[in-house]
mmCIF file of C-alpha atoms in Angstrom:
data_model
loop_
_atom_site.group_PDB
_atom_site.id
_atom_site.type_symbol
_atom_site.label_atom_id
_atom_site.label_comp_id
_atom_site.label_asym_id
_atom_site.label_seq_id
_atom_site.Cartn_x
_atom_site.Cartn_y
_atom_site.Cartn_z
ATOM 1 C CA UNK B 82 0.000 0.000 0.000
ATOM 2 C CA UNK B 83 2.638 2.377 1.450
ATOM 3 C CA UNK B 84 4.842 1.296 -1.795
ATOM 4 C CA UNK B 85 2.318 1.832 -4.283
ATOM 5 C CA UNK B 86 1.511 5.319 -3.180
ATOM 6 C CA UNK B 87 4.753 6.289 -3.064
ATOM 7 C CA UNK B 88 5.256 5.110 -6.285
ATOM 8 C CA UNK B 89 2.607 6.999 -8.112
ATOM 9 C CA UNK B 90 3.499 10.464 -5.955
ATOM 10 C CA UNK B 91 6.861 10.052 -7.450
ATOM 11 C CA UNK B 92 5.937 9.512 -11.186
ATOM 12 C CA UNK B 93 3.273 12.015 -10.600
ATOM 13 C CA UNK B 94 5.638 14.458 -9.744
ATOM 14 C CA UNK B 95 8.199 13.436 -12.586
ATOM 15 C CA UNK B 96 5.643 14.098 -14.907
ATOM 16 C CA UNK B 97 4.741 17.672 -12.880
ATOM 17 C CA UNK B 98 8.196 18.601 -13.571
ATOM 18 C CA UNK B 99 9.064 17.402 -16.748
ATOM 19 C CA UNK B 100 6.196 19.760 -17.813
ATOM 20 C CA UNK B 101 7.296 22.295 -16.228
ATOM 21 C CA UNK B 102 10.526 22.043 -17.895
ATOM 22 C CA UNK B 103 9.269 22.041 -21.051
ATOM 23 C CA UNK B 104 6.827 25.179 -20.596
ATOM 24 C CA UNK B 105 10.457 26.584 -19.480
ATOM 25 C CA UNK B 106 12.238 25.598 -22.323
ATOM 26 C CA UNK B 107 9.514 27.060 -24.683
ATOM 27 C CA UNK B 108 10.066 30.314 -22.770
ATOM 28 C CA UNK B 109 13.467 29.955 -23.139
ATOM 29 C CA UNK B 110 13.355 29.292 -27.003
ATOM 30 C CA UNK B 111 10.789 31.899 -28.479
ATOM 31 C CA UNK B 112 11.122 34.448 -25.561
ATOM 32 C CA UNK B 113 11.214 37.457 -27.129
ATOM 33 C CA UNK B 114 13.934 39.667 -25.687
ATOM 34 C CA UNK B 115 17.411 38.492 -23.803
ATOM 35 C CA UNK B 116 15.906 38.752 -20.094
ATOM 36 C CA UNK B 117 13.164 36.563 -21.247
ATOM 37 C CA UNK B 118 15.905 33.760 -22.094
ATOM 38 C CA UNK B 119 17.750 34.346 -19.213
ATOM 39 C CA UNK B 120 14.669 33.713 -16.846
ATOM 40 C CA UNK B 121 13.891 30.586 -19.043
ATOM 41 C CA UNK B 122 17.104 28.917 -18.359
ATOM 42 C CA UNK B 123 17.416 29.789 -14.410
ATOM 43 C CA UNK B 124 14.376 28.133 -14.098
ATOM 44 C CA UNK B 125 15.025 25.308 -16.262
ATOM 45 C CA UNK B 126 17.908 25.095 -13.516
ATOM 46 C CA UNK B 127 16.104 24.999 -11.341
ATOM 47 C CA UNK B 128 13.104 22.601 -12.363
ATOM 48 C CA UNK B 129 15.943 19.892 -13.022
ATOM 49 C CA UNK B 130 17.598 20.062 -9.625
ATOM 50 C CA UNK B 131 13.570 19.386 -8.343
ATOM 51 C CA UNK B 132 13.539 16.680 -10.787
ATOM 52 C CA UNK B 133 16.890 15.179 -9.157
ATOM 53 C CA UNK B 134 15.807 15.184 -5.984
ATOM 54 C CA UNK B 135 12.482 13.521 -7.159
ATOM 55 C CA UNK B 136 14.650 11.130 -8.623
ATOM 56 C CA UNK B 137 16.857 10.007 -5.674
ATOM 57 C CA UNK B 138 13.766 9.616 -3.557
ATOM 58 C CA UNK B 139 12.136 7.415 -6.583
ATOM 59 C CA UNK B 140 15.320 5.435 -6.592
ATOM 60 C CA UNK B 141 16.399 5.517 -2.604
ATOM 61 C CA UNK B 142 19.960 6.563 -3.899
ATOM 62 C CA UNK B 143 21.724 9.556 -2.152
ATOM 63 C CA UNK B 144 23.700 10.260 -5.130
ATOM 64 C CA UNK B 145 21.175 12.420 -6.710
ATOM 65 C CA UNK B 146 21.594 14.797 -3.645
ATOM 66 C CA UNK B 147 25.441 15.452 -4.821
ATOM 67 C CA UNK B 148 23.651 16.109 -8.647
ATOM 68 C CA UNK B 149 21.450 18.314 -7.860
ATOM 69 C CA UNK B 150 23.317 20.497 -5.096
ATOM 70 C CA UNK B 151 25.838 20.878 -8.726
ATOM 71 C CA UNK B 152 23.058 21.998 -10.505
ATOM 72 C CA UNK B 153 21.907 24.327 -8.368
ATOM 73 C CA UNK B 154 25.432 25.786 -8.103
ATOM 74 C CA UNK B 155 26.148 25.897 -11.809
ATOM 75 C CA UNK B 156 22.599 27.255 -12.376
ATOM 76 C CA UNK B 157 23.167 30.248 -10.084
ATOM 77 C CA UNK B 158 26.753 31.222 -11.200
ATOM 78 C CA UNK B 159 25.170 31.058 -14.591
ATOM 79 C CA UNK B 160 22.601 33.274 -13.723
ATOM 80 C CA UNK B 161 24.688 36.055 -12.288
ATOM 81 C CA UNK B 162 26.678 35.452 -14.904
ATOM 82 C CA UNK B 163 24.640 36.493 -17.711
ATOM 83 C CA UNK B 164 22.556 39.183 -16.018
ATOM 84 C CA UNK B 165 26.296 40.940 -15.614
ATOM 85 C CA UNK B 166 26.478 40.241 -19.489
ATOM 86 C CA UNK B 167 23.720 42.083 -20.134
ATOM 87 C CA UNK B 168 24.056 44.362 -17.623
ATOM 88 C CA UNK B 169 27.717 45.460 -18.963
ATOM 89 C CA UNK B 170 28.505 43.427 -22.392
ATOM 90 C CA UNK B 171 31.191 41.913 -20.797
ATOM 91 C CA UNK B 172 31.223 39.060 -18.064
ATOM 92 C CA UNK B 173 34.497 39.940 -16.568
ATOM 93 C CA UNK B 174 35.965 43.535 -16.655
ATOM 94 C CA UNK V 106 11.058 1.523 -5.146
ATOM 95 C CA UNK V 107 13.538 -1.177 -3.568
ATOM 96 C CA UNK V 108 13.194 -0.202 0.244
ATOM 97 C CA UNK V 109 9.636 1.233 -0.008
ATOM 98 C CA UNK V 110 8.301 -1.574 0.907
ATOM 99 C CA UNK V 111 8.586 -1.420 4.345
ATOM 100 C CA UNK V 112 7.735 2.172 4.923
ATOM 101 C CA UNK V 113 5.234 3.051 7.287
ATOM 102 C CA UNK V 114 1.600 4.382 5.904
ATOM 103 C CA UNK V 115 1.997 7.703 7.736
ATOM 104 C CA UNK V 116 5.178 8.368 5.973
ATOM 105 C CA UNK V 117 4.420 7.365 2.752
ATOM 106 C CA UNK V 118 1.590 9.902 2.969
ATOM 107 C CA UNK V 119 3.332 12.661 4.535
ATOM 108 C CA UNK V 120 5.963 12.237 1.454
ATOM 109 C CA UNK V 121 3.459 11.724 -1.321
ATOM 110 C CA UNK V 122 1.843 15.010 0.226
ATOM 111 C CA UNK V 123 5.279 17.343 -0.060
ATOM 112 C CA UNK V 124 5.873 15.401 -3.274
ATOM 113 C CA UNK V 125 3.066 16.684 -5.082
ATOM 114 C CA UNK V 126 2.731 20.010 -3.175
ATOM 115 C CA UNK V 127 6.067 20.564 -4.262
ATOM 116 C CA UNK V 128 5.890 19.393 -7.645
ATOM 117 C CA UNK V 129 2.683 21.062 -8.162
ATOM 118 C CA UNK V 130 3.962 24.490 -7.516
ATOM 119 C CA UNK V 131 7.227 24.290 -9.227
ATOM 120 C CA UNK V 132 4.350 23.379 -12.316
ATOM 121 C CA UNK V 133 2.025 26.361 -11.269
ATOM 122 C CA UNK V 134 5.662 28.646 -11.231
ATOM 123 C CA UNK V 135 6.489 27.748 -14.934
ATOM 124 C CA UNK V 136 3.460 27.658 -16.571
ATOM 125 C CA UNK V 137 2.842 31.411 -14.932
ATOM 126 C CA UNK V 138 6.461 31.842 -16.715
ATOM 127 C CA UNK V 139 5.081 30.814 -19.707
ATOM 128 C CA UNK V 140 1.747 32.649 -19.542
ATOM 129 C CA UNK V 141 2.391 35.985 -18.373
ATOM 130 C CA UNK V 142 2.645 38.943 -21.053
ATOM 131 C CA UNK V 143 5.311 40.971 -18.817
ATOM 132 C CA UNK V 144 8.760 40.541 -18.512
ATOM 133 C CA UNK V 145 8.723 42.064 -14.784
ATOM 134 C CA UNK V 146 4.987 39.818 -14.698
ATOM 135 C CA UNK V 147 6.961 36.660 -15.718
ATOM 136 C CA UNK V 148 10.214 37.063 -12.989
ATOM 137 C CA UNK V 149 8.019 36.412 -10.209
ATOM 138 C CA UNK V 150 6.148 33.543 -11.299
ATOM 139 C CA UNK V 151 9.316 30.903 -10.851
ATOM 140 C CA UNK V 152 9.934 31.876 -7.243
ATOM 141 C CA UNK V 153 6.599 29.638 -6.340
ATOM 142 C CA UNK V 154 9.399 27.133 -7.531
ATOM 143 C CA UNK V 155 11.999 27.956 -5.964
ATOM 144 C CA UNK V 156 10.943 28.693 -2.595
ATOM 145 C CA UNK V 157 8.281 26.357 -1.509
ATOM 146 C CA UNK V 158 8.463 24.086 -4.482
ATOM 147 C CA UNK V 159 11.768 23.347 -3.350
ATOM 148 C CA UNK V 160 11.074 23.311 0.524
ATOM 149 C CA UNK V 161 8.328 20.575 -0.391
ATOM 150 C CA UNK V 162 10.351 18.585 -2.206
ATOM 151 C CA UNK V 163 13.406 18.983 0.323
ATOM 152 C CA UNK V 164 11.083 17.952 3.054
ATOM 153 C CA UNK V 165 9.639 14.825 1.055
ATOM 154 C CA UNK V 166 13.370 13.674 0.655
ATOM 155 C CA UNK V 167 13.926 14.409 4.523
ATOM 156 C CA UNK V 168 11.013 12.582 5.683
ATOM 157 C CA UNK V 169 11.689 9.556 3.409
ATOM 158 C CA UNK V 170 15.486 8.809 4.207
ATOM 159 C CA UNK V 171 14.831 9.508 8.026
ATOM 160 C CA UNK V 172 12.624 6.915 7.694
ATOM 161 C CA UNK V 173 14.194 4.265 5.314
ATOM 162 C CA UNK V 174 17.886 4.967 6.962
ATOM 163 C CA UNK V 175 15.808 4.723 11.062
ATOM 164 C CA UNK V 176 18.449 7.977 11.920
ATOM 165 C CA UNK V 177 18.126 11.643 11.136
ATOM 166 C CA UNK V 178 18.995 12.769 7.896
ATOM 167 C CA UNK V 179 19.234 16.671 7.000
ATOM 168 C CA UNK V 180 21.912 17.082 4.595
ATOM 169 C CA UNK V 181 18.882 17.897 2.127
ATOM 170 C CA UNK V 182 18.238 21.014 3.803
ATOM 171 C CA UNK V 183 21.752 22.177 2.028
ATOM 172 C CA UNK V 184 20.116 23.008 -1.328
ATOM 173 C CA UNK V 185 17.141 24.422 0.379
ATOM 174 C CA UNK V 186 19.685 27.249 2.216
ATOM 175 C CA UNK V 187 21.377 27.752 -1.040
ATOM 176 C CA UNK V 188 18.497 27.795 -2.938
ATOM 177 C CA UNK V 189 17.051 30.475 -0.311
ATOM 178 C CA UNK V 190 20.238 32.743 -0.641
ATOM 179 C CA UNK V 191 20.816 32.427 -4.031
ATOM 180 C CA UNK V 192 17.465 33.083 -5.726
ATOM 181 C CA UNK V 193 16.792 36.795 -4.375
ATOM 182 C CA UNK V 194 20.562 37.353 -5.258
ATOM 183 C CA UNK V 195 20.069 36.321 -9.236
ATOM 184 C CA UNK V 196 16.611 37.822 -9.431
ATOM 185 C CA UNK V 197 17.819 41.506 -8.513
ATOM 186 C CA UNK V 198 20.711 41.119 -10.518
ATOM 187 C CA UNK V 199 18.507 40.291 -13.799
ATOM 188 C CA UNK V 200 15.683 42.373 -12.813
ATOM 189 C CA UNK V 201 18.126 45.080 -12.613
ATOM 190 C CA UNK V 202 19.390 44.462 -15.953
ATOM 191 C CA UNK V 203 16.668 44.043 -17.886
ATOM 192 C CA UNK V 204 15.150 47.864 -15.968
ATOM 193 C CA UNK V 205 19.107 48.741 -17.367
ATOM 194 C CA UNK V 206 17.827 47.665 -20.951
ATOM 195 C CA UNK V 207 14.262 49.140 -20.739
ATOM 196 C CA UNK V 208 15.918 52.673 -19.872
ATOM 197 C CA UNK V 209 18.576 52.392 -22.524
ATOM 198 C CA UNK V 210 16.448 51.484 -25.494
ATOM 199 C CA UNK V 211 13.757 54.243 -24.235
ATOM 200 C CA UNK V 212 10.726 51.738 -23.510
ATOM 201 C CA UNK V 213 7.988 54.002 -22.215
ATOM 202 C CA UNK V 214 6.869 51.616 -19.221
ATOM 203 C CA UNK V 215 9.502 51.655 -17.002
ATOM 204 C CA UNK V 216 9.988 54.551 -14.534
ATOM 205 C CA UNK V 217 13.039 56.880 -14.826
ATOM 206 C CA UNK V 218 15.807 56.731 -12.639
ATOM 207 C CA UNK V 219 15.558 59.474 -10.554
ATOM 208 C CA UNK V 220 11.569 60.716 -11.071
ATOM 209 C CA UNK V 221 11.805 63.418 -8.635
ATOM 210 C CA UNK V 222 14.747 64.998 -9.207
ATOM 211 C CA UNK V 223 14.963 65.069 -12.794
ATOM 212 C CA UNK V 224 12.344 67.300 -13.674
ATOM 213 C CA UNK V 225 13.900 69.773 -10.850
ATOM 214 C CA UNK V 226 16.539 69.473 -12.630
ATOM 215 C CA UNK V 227 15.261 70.455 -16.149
ATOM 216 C CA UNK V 228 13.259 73.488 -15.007
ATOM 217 C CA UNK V 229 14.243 77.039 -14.987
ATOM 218 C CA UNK V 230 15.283 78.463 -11.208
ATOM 219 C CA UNK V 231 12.150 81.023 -11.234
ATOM 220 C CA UNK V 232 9.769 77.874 -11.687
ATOM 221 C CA UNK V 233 11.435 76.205 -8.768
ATOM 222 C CA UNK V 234 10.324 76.189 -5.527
ATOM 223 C CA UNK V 235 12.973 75.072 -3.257
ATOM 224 C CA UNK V 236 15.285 77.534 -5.148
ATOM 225 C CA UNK V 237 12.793 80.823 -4.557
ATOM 226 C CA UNK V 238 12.467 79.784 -1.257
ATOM 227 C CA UNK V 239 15.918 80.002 -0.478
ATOM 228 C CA UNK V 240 16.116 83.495 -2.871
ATOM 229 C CA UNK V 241 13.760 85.018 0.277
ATOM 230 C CA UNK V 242 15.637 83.758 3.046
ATOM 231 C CA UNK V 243 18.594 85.704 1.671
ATOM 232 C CA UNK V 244 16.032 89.279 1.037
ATOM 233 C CA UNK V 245 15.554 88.566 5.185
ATOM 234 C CA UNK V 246 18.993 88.679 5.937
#
């Protein structure tokens, strides 16, 4: 019982998420200035680290904690990283 | 689903619960992402995400390998304090660029930089009221 409804939260919630990073993607794709983009892809980020930890509870494996702590590292520097780009036109002055 | 069999009923409901709470609003944060018209609509809609999307989700994982490990584990709540500081941080940083862009290429719907002082600035001293004010403090003296 316990094992079947944990199993159908988790897909459930795969599903919720892999939605969600596609409605992300989309704005990512056809957003229609740079900002637009950039908010697409941090929350892409940020969707897939969910998705990770979704993932190591669907799986019981505590690697999927050390995945998506990286993603949410890499998806934050990237952030900052961009908004300076358009901020300045250069990343590193 | 290879040690979920012998988790409790309580548990499995309390984690299916911050599963799909969790879930659910990270979904409800990107769609409103992908629906809103606005660009300064659109950045708020992912923090439903990031901050209790995530918190849900961190305190399914919690909850579930407490249980399956019988000991106290927390190292999930990691990502939720560097989720928490780092969010707000990118956010004003790309809010402030984009308001950078809006000034620059002269969009009408953003507010100038400084909307008080400006016009002071542009108008002649006899139209100015702090400046006449201070022309009959002098006539006193």
């Amino acid at each position: 019982m316990s094992a079947t409804i944990l199993y159908w939260s988790v897909t459930l919630a795969q599903i919720a998420l892999g939605i969600a990073m596609i409605l992300a993607l989309i704005r990512m794709i056809k957003g229609p200035r740079a900002q637009d983009r950039v908010l697409g892809l941090d929350t892409l980020y940020s969707n897939g680290m969910l998705l990770m930890l979704v993932f190591g509870i669907g799986t019981g494996n505590s690697l999927y904690f050390e995945i998506s702590l990286i993603i949410g590292a890499l998806g934050f520097v990237a952030t900052v990283a961009l908004a300076k780009f358009l901020m300045r036109g250069e990343v590193i002055e | 689903m290879t040690l979920a069999a012998d988790l409790p009923l309580w548990a499995a409901l309390l984690i299916a619960f911050f599963l799909l709470i969790g879930a659910g609003l990270a979904l409800i944060g990107s769609f409103g992402l992908y629906r809103l018209r606005n660009f300064y609509d659109r950045i708020h809609a992912p923090t439903l995400g990031t901050s209790w999307g995530t918190a849900g989700i961190i305190l399914a994982s919690v909850i579930y390998f407490s249980v399956v490990e019988s000991r106290l584990v927390l190292h999930q709540l990691l990502i939720g304090v560097f989720v928490t500081a780092t969010t707000p941080v990118t956010l004003i940083l790309l809010s402030r660029a984009a308001l950078y862009r809006d000034r620059v290429a002269g969009n009408p719907d953003v507010p100038l930089l400084h909307p008080l002082t400006t016009p002071l600035r542009t108008s002649s001293p006899e139209n100015n009221p702090a400046a006449a004010h201070e022309n009959t403090d002098e006539i006193k003296e």
